[in-house]
PDB file of C-alpha atoms in Angstrom:
ATOM      1  CA  MET A 262      93.631  98.146  77.393  1.00 47.00           C
ATOM      2  CA  ASN A 263      92.925  95.049  75.290  1.00 53.00           C
ATOM      3  CA  ARG A 264      92.079  92.410  77.880  1.00 53.00           C
ATOM      4  CA  HIS A 265      92.164  89.601  75.294  1.00 47.00           C
ATOM      5  CA  ILE A 266      95.833  90.370  74.585  1.00 46.00           C
ATOM      6  CA  CYS A 267      96.623  90.485  78.300  1.00 54.00           C
ATOM      7  CA  LEU A 268      94.957  87.128  78.915  1.00 52.00           C
ATOM      8  CA  ALA A 269      96.757  85.566  75.950  1.00 46.00           C
ATOM      9  CA  TRP A 270     100.066  86.855  77.277  1.00 50.00           C
ATOM     10  CA  ALA A 271      99.195  85.407  80.677  1.00 50.00           C
ATOM     11  CA  TRP A 272      98.668  81.948  79.222  1.00 48.00           C
ATOM     12  CA  ILE A 273     101.990  82.136  77.369  1.00 47.00           C
ATOM     13  CA  VAL A 274     103.749  82.915  80.640  1.00 48.00           C
ATOM     14  CA  LEU A 275     101.925  80.062  82.349  1.00 49.00           C
ATOM     15  CA  ASN A 276     103.111  77.529  79.766  1.00 49.00           C
ATOM     16  CA  VAL A 277     106.641  78.630  78.857  1.00 42.00           C
ATOM     17  CA  ALA A 278     108.055  80.466  81.898  1.00 41.00           C
ATOM     18  CA  GLY A 279     111.033  78.722  83.381  1.00 39.00           C
ATOM     19  CA  VAL A 280     112.300  77.004  80.199  1.00 36.00           C
ATOM     20  CA  SER A 281     114.297  79.836  78.646  1.00 36.00           C
ATOM     21  CA  GLY A 282     117.674  79.000  80.183  1.00 33.00           C
ATOM     22  CA  GLN A 283     119.700  80.133  83.173  1.00 34.00           C
ATOM     23  CA  GLU A 284     118.446  83.309  84.837  1.00 40.00           C
ATOM     24  CA  LYS A 285     119.561  85.141  87.960  1.00 42.00           C
ATOM     25  CA  HIS A 286     116.695  83.500  89.848  1.00 47.00           C
ATOM     26  CA  GLN A 287     114.954  80.281  88.908  1.00 57.00           C
ATOM     27  CA  THR A 288     111.650  80.931  87.174  1.00 58.00           C
ATOM     28  CA  GLY A 289     108.501  78.866  87.407  1.00 60.00           C
ATOM     29  CA  ALA A 290     104.873  78.712  86.349  1.00 85.00           C
ATOM     30  CA  ALA A 291     102.855  81.795  87.221  1.00 93.00           C
ATOM     31  CA  VAL A 292      99.711  81.602  89.331  1.00 96.00           C
ATOM     32  CA  ALA A 293      98.851  85.207  88.420  1.00 96.00           C
ATOM     33  CA  VAL A 294      99.980  87.886  85.986  1.00 97.00           C
ATOM     34  CA  ILE A 295     100.006  91.623  86.617  1.00 97.00           C
ATOM     35  CA  ASP A 296      99.019  92.658  83.096  1.00 96.00           C
ATOM     36  CA  SER A 297      99.530  96.351  83.712  1.00 97.00           C
ATOM     37  CA  LEU A 298     100.519  98.395  86.759  1.00 98.00           C
ATOM     38  CA  GLN A 299     100.830 102.156  86.955  1.00 98.00           C
ATOM     39  CA  GLU A 300     101.707 103.945  90.169  1.00 98.00           C
ATOM     40  CA  THR A 301     102.346 107.635  90.789  1.00 98.00           C
ATOM     41  CA  PHE A 302     103.656 109.011  94.066  1.00 98.00           C
ATOM     42  CA  GLU A 303     103.334 112.794  94.102  1.00 97.00           C
ATOM     43  CA  ILE A 304     104.917 114.652  97.001  1.00 96.00           C
ATOM     44  CA  HIS A 305     103.448 118.082  97.718  1.00 95.00           C
ATOM     45  CA  SER A 306     105.351 118.986 100.897  1.00 93.00           C
ATOM     46  CA  PRO A 307     107.208 117.312 103.791  1.00 92.00           C
ATOM     47  CA  SER A 308     103.816 116.335 105.275  1.00 92.00           C
ATOM     48  CA  ARG A 309     101.503 115.893 102.267  1.00 95.00           C
ATOM     49  CA  ALA A 310     101.531 113.461  99.338  1.00 97.00           C
ATOM     50  CA  LYS A 311      99.205 111.498  97.079  1.00 98.00           C
ATOM     51  CA  ARG A 312      99.725 107.986  95.763  1.00 98.00           C
ATOM     52  CA  THR A 313      97.684 106.877  92.752  1.00 98.00           C
ATOM     53  CA  ILE A 314      97.603 103.190  91.804  1.00 98.00           C
ATOM     54  CA  GLN A 315      95.867 101.288  89.055  1.00 98.00           C
ATOM     55  CA  TYR A 316      96.506  97.728  87.998  1.00 98.00           C
ATOM     56  CA  ASP A 317      94.998  94.723  86.235  1.00 98.00           C
ATOM     57  CA  VAL A 318      95.870  91.302  87.600  1.00 97.00           C
ATOM     58  CA  THR A 319      94.860  88.093  85.846  1.00 97.00           C
ATOM     59  CA  ILE A 320      94.318  85.121  88.145  1.00 97.00           C
ATOM     60  CA  LEU A 321      95.297  81.896  86.399  1.00 96.00           C
ATOM     61  CA  SER A 322      94.410  79.293  89.022  1.00 94.00           C
ATOM     62  CA  LYS A 323      93.022  78.893  92.519  1.00 95.00           C
ATOM     63  CA  ALA A 324      96.555  79.249  93.894  1.00 94.00           C
ATOM     64  CA  GLY A 325      96.545  82.829  92.606  1.00 95.00           C
ATOM     65  CA  ASP A 326      93.207  83.900  94.139  1.00 96.00           C
ATOM     66  CA  GLN A 327      94.943  85.755  96.955  1.00 96.00           C
ATOM     67  CA  TYR A 328      96.444  88.219  94.456  1.00 97.00           C
ATOM     68  CA  GLY A 329      93.023  89.297  93.291  1.00 97.00           C
ATOM     69  CA  ILE A 330      92.169  90.424  96.828  1.00 97.00           C
ATOM     70  CA  PHE A 331      92.371  94.159  97.504  1.00 98.00           C
ATOM     71  CA  THR A 332      93.942  95.230 100.814  1.00 96.00           C
ATOM     72  CA  GLU A 333      95.116  98.662 101.936  1.00 96.00           C
ATOM     73  CA  VAL A 334      95.854  99.788 105.475  1.00 94.00           C
ATOM     74  CA  TYR A 335      95.107 103.346 106.594  1.00 95.00           C
ATOM     75  CA  ASP A 336      95.235 105.476 109.740  1.00 92.00           C
ATOM     76  CA  LYS A 337      94.844 109.101 110.807  1.00 91.00           C
ATOM     77  CA  PHE A 338      97.765 110.110 108.580  1.00 93.00           C
ATOM     78  CA  ARG A 339      96.529 108.436 105.374  1.00 95.00           C
ATOM     79  CA  SER A 340      93.170 107.799 103.731  1.00 97.00           C
ATOM     80  CA  VAL A 341      92.176 105.377 100.958  1.00 97.00           C
ATOM     81  CA  HIS A 342      89.763 106.373  98.171  1.00 97.00           C
ATOM     82  CA  ILE A 343      88.502 103.779  95.661  1.00 97.00           C
ATOM     83  CA  ARG A 344      88.011 105.161  92.160  1.00 97.00           C
ATOM     84  CA  GLU A 345      87.124 102.049  90.169  1.00 97.00           C
ATOM     85  CA  ALA A 346      87.080  98.285  90.601  1.00 98.00           C
ATOM     86  CA  GLU A 347      85.901  95.641  88.121  1.00 98.00           C
ATOM     87  CA  ILE A 348      86.103  91.916  87.377  1.00 98.00           C
ATOM     88  CA  TYR A 349      86.382  90.419  83.865  1.00 97.00           C
ATOM     89  CA  ASP A 350      86.044  86.829  82.687  1.00 95.00           C
ATOM     90  CA  ALA A 351      88.391  84.865  80.394  1.00 94.00           C
ATOM     91  CA  LYS A 352      86.841  86.448  77.294  1.00 93.00           C
ATOM     92  CA  GLY A 353      87.339  89.983  78.569  1.00 93.00           C
ATOM     93  CA  LYS A 354      83.668  90.455  79.411  1.00 95.00           C
ATOM     94  CA  LYS A 355      82.927  92.490  82.535  1.00 96.00           C
ATOM     95  CA  ILE A 356      81.140  90.304  85.049  1.00 96.00           C
ATOM     96  CA  LYS A 357      81.031  92.709  87.989  1.00 96.00           C
ATOM     97  CA  SER A 358      81.473  96.384  88.794  1.00 97.00           C
ATOM     98  CA  ILE A 359      82.651  96.499  92.393  1.00 97.00           C
ATOM     99  CA  SER A 360      81.027  99.368  94.300  1.00 96.00           C
ATOM    100  CA  ARG A 361      82.596 101.204  97.214  1.00 93.00           C
ATOM    101  CA  ASN A 362      80.042  99.557  99.499  1.00 94.00           C
ATOM    102  CA  ASP A 363      81.403  96.137  98.521  1.00 96.00           C
ATOM    103  CA  PHE A 364      84.711  96.914 100.236  1.00 97.00           C
ATOM    104  CA  MET A 365      84.976  95.846 103.861  1.00 95.00           C
ATOM    105  CA  ASP A 366      86.390  98.297 106.390  1.00 94.00           C
ATOM    106  CA  GLN A 367      87.548  97.130 109.816  1.00 89.00           C
ATOM    107  CA  SER A 368      90.250  97.377 112.457  1.00 85.00           C
ATOM    108  CA  LEU A 369      93.545  95.914 111.292  1.00 82.00           C
ATOM    109  CA  VAL A 370      93.756  93.666 114.364  1.00 75.00           C
ATOM    110  CA  PRO A 371      90.149  93.076 115.548  1.00 63.00           C
ATOM    111  CA  GLY A 372      89.844  91.289 118.861  1.00 61.00           C
ATOM    112  CA  TYR A 373      93.544  91.620 119.640  1.00 58.00           C
ATOM    113  CA  SER A 374      93.816  95.094 121.162  1.00 55.00           C
ATOM    114  CA  LEU A 375      91.499  97.168 123.284  1.00 57.00           C
ATOM    115  CA  TYR A 376      92.386 100.067 121.001  1.00 58.00           C
ATOM    116  CA  GLU A 377      94.068 100.131 117.600  1.00 65.00           C
ATOM    117  CA  GLU A 378      94.230 103.106 115.220  1.00 77.00           C
ATOM    118  CA  ASN A 379      95.170 101.245 112.041  1.00 88.00           C
ATOM    119  CA  ARG A 380      92.300 100.081 109.856  1.00 92.00           C
ATOM    120  CA  ILE A 381      92.097  98.079 106.639  1.00 93.00           C
ATOM    121  CA  LYS A 382      89.942  98.212 103.528  1.00 96.00           C
ATOM    122  CA  TYR A 383      89.662  94.972 101.602  1.00 96.00           C
ATOM    123  CA  TYR A 384      87.679  93.154  98.949  1.00 97.00           C
ATOM    124  CA  MET A 385      87.716  89.447  98.099  1.00 97.00           C
ATOM    125  CA  PRO A 386      86.487  88.458  94.617  1.00 96.00           C
ATOM    126  CA  ARG A 387      84.223  85.403  94.445  1.00 93.00           C
ATOM    127  CA  VAL A 388      85.064  83.872  91.059  1.00 95.00           C
ATOM    128  CA  ASN A 389      85.343  80.133  90.387  1.00 90.00           C
ATOM    129  CA  ALA A 390      86.174  80.113  86.650  1.00 94.00           C
ATOM    130  CA  TYR A 391      89.755  80.702  85.551  1.00 96.00           C
ATOM    131  CA  PRO A 392      91.361  82.793  84.274  1.00 96.00           C
ATOM    132  CA  TYR A 393      89.710  86.026  85.387  1.00 97.00           C
ATOM    133  CA  THR A 394      91.021  89.582  85.612  1.00 97.00           C
ATOM    134  CA  VAL A 395      90.526  92.109  88.417  1.00 98.00           C
ATOM    135  CA  HIS A 396      91.002  95.830  87.820  1.00 98.00           C
ATOM    136  CA  TYR A 397      91.608  98.250  90.691  1.00 98.00           C
ATOM    137  CA  GLU A 398      92.115 101.997  90.588  1.00 98.00           C
ATOM    138  CA  TYR A 399      92.478 104.008  93.803  1.00 98.00           C
ATOM    139  CA  GLU A 400      94.422 106.725  95.594  1.00 98.00           C
ATOM    140  CA  ILE A 401      95.956 107.196  99.019  1.00 98.00           C
ATOM    141  CA  LYS A 402      96.277 110.671 100.505  1.00 97.00           C
ATOM    142  CA  TYR A 403      98.893 111.356 103.173  1.00 96.00           C
ATOM    143  CA  SER A 404      98.677 114.113 105.798  1.00 94.00           C
ATOM    144  CA  GLY A 405     101.853 113.110 107.650  1.00 91.00           C
ATOM    145  CA  LEU A 406     104.999 111.457 106.315  1.00 89.00           C
ATOM    146  CA  LEU A 407     107.826 109.870 108.248  1.00 88.00           C
ATOM    147  CA  SER A 408     108.798 107.552 105.395  1.00 89.00           C
ATOM    148  CA  TYR A 409     107.709 106.884 101.821  1.00 93.00           C
ATOM    149  CA  PRO A 410     106.149 103.644 100.507  1.00 94.00           C
ATOM    150  CA  ALA A 411     108.437 101.394  98.472  1.00 95.00           C
ATOM    151  CA  TRP A 412     107.451 100.533  94.911  1.00 97.00           C
ATOM    152  CA  ARG A 413     107.142  96.762  94.448  1.00 96.00           C
ATOM    153  CA  PRO A 414     105.759  95.970  90.970  1.00 96.00           C
ATOM    154  CA  GLN A 415     106.017  92.194  91.369  1.00 96.00           C
ATOM    155  CA  PHE A 416     103.775  91.390  94.316  1.00 95.00           C
ATOM    156  CA  ASN A 417     105.204  88.009  95.311  1.00 96.00           C
ATOM    157  CA  TYR A 418     106.757  84.755  94.194  1.00 96.00           C
ATOM    158  CA  ASN A 419     105.138  82.969  91.195  1.00 96.00           C
ATOM    159  CA  ILE A 420     103.718  86.188  89.722  1.00 96.00           C
ATOM    160  CA  ALA A 421     104.630  87.520  86.277  1.00 96.00           C
ATOM    161  CA  VAL A 422     104.415  91.159  85.190  1.00 97.00           C
ATOM    162  CA  GLY A 423     103.499  92.348  81.703  1.00 96.00           C
ATOM    163  CA  LYS A 424     104.363  96.021  82.146  1.00 97.00           C
ATOM    164  CA  ALA A 425     104.784  98.351  85.096  1.00 97.00           C
ATOM    165  CA  ARG A 426     105.386 102.083  85.378  1.00 97.00           C
ATOM    166  CA  TYR A 427     106.327 104.173  88.398  1.00 98.00           C
ATOM    167  CA  GLU A 428     106.336 107.967  88.511  1.00 98.00           C
ATOM    168  CA  LEU A 429     107.845 109.840  91.428  1.00 97.00           C
ATOM    169  CA  ILE A 430     106.974 113.544  91.440  1.00 97.00           C
ATOM    170  CA  VAL A 431     108.718 115.887  93.887  1.00 96.00           C
ATOM    171  CA  PRO A 432     108.954 119.654  94.341  1.00 94.00           C
ATOM    172  CA  GLU A 433     112.077 120.956  92.621  1.00 91.00           C
ATOM    173  CA  ASP A 434     113.504 122.365  95.853  1.00 89.00           C
ATOM    174  CA  MET A 435     112.866 119.226  97.938  1.00 90.00           C
ATOM    175  CA  GLY A 436     115.672 116.734  98.415  1.00 87.00           C
ATOM    176  CA  ILE A 437     115.013 113.003  98.143  1.00 89.00           C
ATOM    177  CA  HIS A 438     117.025 109.795  97.998  1.00 89.00           C
ATOM    178  CA  TYR A 439     116.106 106.634  96.104  1.00 92.00           C
ATOM    179  CA  GLN A 440     117.612 103.166  95.973  1.00 93.00           C
ATOM    180  CA  ALA A 441     116.802 100.608  93.280  1.00 94.00           C
ATOM    181  CA  GLY A 442     117.025  96.925  94.156  1.00 95.00           C
ATOM    182  CA  ASN A 443     117.314  94.079  91.608  1.00 95.00           C
ATOM    183  CA  LEU A 444     116.872  96.575  88.772  1.00 91.00           C
ATOM    184  CA  ASN A 445     119.206  97.286  85.869  1.00 88.00           C
ATOM    185  CA  THR A 446     117.197 100.220  84.561  1.00 87.00           C
ATOM    186  CA  VAL A 447     117.722 103.889  85.432  1.00 89.00           C
ATOM    187  CA  PRO A 448     114.864 106.390  85.713  1.00 94.00           C
ATOM    188  CA  GLY A 449     113.994 108.877  83.062  1.00 94.00           C
ATOM    189  CA  ILE A 450     113.975 112.371  84.554  1.00 94.00           C
ATOM    190  CA  ARG A 451     112.130 115.425  83.334  1.00 94.00           C
ATOM    191  CA  LYS A 452     111.399 118.826  84.797  1.00 93.00           C
ATOM    192  CA  GLU A 453     107.947 120.340  84.973  1.00 90.00           C
ATOM    193  CA  TYR A 454     106.866 123.611  86.505  1.00 87.00           C
ATOM    194  CA  ARG A 455     108.687 123.679  89.863  1.00 91.00           C
ATOM    195  CA  ARG A 456     108.669 119.881  89.953  1.00 95.00           C
ATOM    196  CA  LYS A 457     110.972 117.007  89.061  1.00 95.00           C
ATOM    197  CA  VAL A 458     109.531 113.750  87.693  1.00 96.00           C
ATOM    198  CA  TYR A 459     111.350 110.399  87.902  1.00 96.00           C
ATOM    199  CA  ILE A 460     109.975 107.582  85.709  1.00 97.00           C
ATOM    200  CA  TRP A 461     110.737 103.849  85.758  1.00 97.00           C
ATOM    201  CA  ASN A 462     109.328 101.423  83.161  1.00 96.00           C
ATOM    202  CA  LEU A 463     109.553  97.632  83.389  1.00 96.00           C
ATOM    203  CA  TYR A 464     108.408  94.990  80.892  1.00 95.00           C
ATOM    204  CA  GLY A 465     108.008  91.229  80.843  1.00 95.00           C
ATOM    205  CA  LEU A 466     109.085  90.177  84.332  1.00 95.00           C
ATOM    206  CA  GLU A 467     109.056  86.391  84.635  1.00 94.00           C
ATOM    207  CA  PRO A 468     107.736  84.753  87.810  1.00 95.00           C
ATOM    208  CA  ILE A 469     110.321  83.874  90.446  1.00 94.00           C
ATOM    209  CA  LYS A 470     109.777  80.371  91.757  1.00 93.00           C
ATOM    210  CA  LYS A 471     108.956  79.956  95.422  1.00 90.00           C
ATOM    211  CA  GLU A 472     111.105  77.283  97.059  1.00 91.00           C
ATOM    212  CA  ALA A 473     111.709  76.020 100.583  1.00 92.00           C
ATOM    213  CA  PHE A 474     113.739  78.515 102.637  1.00 93.00           C
ATOM    214  CA  SER A 475     113.381  81.225  99.990  1.00 93.00           C
ATOM    215  CA  PRO A 476     114.457  84.651 101.283  1.00 95.00           C
ATOM    216  CA  PRO A 477     111.985  87.514 101.807  1.00 93.00           C
ATOM    217  CA  PHE A 478     110.634  88.366  98.380  1.00 95.00           C
ATOM    218  CA  ILE A 479     111.823  91.971  98.460  1.00 92.00           C
ATOM    219  CA  ASP A 480     115.415  90.681  98.654  1.00 94.00           C
ATOM    220  CA  VAL A 481     115.173  89.029  95.218  1.00 95.00           C
ATOM    221  CA  SER A 482     112.522  91.081  93.408  1.00 95.00           C
ATOM    222  CA  PRO A 483     112.686  94.507  91.714  1.00 96.00           C
ATOM    223  CA  HIS A 484     111.840  97.417  93.981  1.00 96.00           C
ATOM    224  CA  ILE A 485     112.537 101.084  94.585  1.00 97.00           C
ATOM    225  CA  ARG A 486     112.889 102.642  98.011  1.00 95.00           C
ATOM    226  CA  VAL A 487     112.517 106.402  98.436  1.00 94.00           C
ATOM    227  CA  ALA A 488     113.325 108.602 101.428  1.00 91.00           C
ATOM    228  CA  PRO A 489     112.982 112.362 102.018  1.00 89.00           C
ATOM    229  CA  ASP A 490     115.516 114.862 103.316  1.00 89.00           C
ATOM    230  CA  ASN A 491     112.741 116.589 105.270  1.00 90.00           C
ATOM    231  CA  PHE A 492     109.573 115.181 106.781  1.00 91.00           C
ATOM    232  CA  LYS A 493     106.735 116.225 109.056  1.00 90.00           C
ATOM    233  CA  ILE A 494     104.311 114.022 110.947  1.00 90.00           C
ATOM    234  CA  GLY A 495     101.919 114.856 113.765  1.00 85.00           C
ATOM    235  CA  GLY A 496     103.209 118.436 113.770  1.00 86.00           C
ATOM    236  CA  TYR A 497     106.813 117.316 114.364  1.00 89.00           C
ATOM    237  CA  LYS A 498     109.403 118.277 111.747  1.00 91.00           C
ATOM    238  CA  GLY A 499     112.537 116.241 111.167  1.00 92.00           C
ATOM    239  CA  ARG A 500     115.342 115.412 108.755  1.00 91.00           C
ATOM    240  CA  LEU A 501     116.454 112.114 107.252  1.00 89.00           C
ATOM    241  CA  ASP A 502     119.560 113.299 105.441  1.00 86.00           C
ATOM    242  CA  SER A 503     121.744 111.737 108.178  1.00 90.00           C
ATOM    243  CA  TRP A 504     121.441 109.331 111.102  1.00 92.00           C
ATOM    244  CA  GLU A 505     122.514 112.143 113.423  1.00 95.00           C
ATOM    245  CA  ALA A 506     119.623 114.367 112.301  1.00 92.00           C
ATOM    246  CA  PHE A 507     117.123 111.511 112.677  1.00 92.00           C
ATOM    247  CA  GLY A 508     118.495 110.707 116.149  1.00 94.00           C
ATOM    248  CA  GLN A 509     118.082 114.345 117.175  1.00 93.00           C
ATOM    249  CA  TRP A 510     114.441 114.234 116.041  1.00 92.00           C
ATOM    250  CA  ASN A 511     113.840 111.138 118.177  1.00 91.00           C
ATOM    251  CA  ALA A 512     115.537 112.806 121.127  1.00 92.00           C
ATOM    252  CA  ARG A 513     113.238 115.834 120.832  1.00 90.00           C
ATOM    253  CA  LEU A 514     110.186 113.548 120.866  1.00 89.00           C
ATOM    254  CA  LEU A 515     111.350 111.885 124.086  1.00 88.00           C
ATOM    255  CA  ALA A 516     112.597 115.021 125.837  1.00 88.00           C
ATOM    256  CA  GLY A 517     111.023 115.344 129.284  1.00 84.00           C
ATOM    257  CA  ARG A 518     108.710 112.359 128.901  1.00 82.00           C
ATOM    258  CA  SER A 519     110.515 110.317 131.565  1.00 82.00           C
ATOM    259  CA  GLU A 520     110.207 113.063 134.190  1.00 85.00           C
ATOM    260  CA  LEU A 521     107.569 112.524 136.863  1.00 84.00           C
ATOM    261  CA  PRO A 522     105.165 115.499 137.190  1.00 86.00           C
ATOM    262  CA  GLU A 523     105.545 117.347 140.491  1.00 88.00           C
ATOM    263  CA  SER A 524     101.898 116.761 141.394  1.00 90.00           C
ATOM    264  CA  THR A 525     102.296 112.981 140.961  1.00 88.00           C
ATOM    265  CA  ALA A 526     105.526 112.993 142.987  1.00 88.00           C
ATOM    266  CA  ARG A 527     103.701 114.689 145.872  1.00 91.00           C
ATOM    267  CA  GLN A 528     100.918 112.086 145.720  1.00 91.00           C
ATOM    268  CA  VAL A 529     103.415 109.219 145.943  1.00 90.00           C
ATOM    269  CA  VAL A 530     105.283 110.799 148.862  1.00 91.00           C
ATOM    270  CA  ALA A 531     102.007 111.350 150.754  1.00 92.00           C
ATOM    271  CA  LEU A 532     100.963 107.774 149.943  1.00 90.00           C
ATOM    272  CA  VAL A 533     103.983 106.142 151.622  1.00 91.00           C
ATOM    273  CA  ASP A 534     104.832 108.789 154.212  1.00 91.00           C
ATOM    274  CA  THR A 535     103.170 106.905 157.083  1.00 91.00           C
ATOM    275  CA  ILE A 536     104.252 103.409 155.966  1.00 93.00           C
ATOM    276  CA  GLU A 537     107.440 102.075 157.571  1.00 91.00           C
ATOM    277  CA  ASP A 538     107.790  98.607 155.970  1.00 94.00           C
ATOM    278  CA  THR A 539     109.662  98.770 152.635  1.00 93.00           C
ATOM    279  CA  GLY A 540     107.644  95.937 151.108  1.00 95.00           C
ATOM    280  CA  GLU A 541     104.377  97.656 151.980  1.00 94.00           C
ATOM    281  CA  LYS A 542     105.670 100.905 150.443  1.00 92.00           C
ATOM    282  CA  ILE A 543     106.427  99.041 147.216  1.00 94.00           C
ATOM    283  CA  ARG A 544     102.960  97.463 147.232  1.00 95.00           C
ATOM    284  CA  ALA A 545     101.297 100.845 147.784  1.00 93.00           C
ATOM    285  CA  ILE A 546     103.232 102.437 144.912  1.00 92.00           C
ATOM    286  CA  TYR A 547     102.477  99.438 142.681  1.00 93.00           C
ATOM    287  CA  ASP A 548      98.736  99.614 143.402  1.00 92.00           C
ATOM    288  CA  PHE A 549      98.779 103.367 142.752  1.00 91.00           C
ATOM    289  CA  ALA A 550     100.566 102.935 139.395  1.00 89.00           C
ATOM    290  CA  ARG A 551      98.226 100.098 138.419  1.00 88.00           C
ATOM    291  CA  SER A 552      95.162 102.235 139.081  1.00 89.00           C
ATOM    292  CA  LYS A 553      96.540 104.994 136.821  1.00 83.00           C
ATOM    293  CA  THR A 554      97.912 102.867 133.976  1.00 80.00           C
ATOM    294  CA  ARG A 555      96.136 100.922 131.236  1.00 72.00           C
ATOM    295  CA  TYR A 556      98.134  98.227 129.475  1.00 67.00           C
ATOM    296  CA  VAL A 557      97.111  97.169 125.967  1.00 64.00           C
ATOM    297  CA  SER A 558      98.262  93.961 124.235  1.00 58.00           C
TER     298      SER A 558
END
């Protein structure tokens, strides 16, 4: 990739965006430009998939610093692996190779819960000269899938996009559904060995201006949502090809969970058997439940 060309394109967007006439959404000056974004979501089975992402984002001003920050959430069903991360100055010269040890790793909500499974990896560039470009390349591996991540090539308001490409790879015999929002393009489709590949390409997206009372960005920006016919998470199989099938899966998860174990029922009966006052019985049961239950958040 020629970073000089990308930076030149970024400055053009900064200076001329929003003056080309009436568009579906009002455009405005960009605070950052996604020079190039390529994302591949490869589904191996109802429970396993790999998502590969690489992008270069040029930060044009201090207001765009937040879009140079790397953040990815993970849990026991998904893991994040950094392949490459670099920072370049306005002349395209590399000023830092970001090592894996530079990325912070912590609980997603530290200090809020006594226990929280979700964690976050993040990195915050420390650059004071504009423009600068940050390059990230990483992958996310999934070992359980209830839903698929949406593709959102334009991260937020006031961000332009040079080019973006999304590849969705699925086994030939696996059913999926996709819905494109705020997109006029249709995917190219090709068949590989026992797989089907869907490809979307976008070019030259102008920044959408952020205004007071603007709707959620996903409502006005290009995106693709994908859902499976079959899924498997935590050892539980289910179907998403109808609301009825999904409701049945939920019902199976909850089956029997509201029934009190016989051993606990006997303990409660023995606890209140010699107590005659109703209020005291309630207090005894409450104290028993409190001693056996831990509330979080």
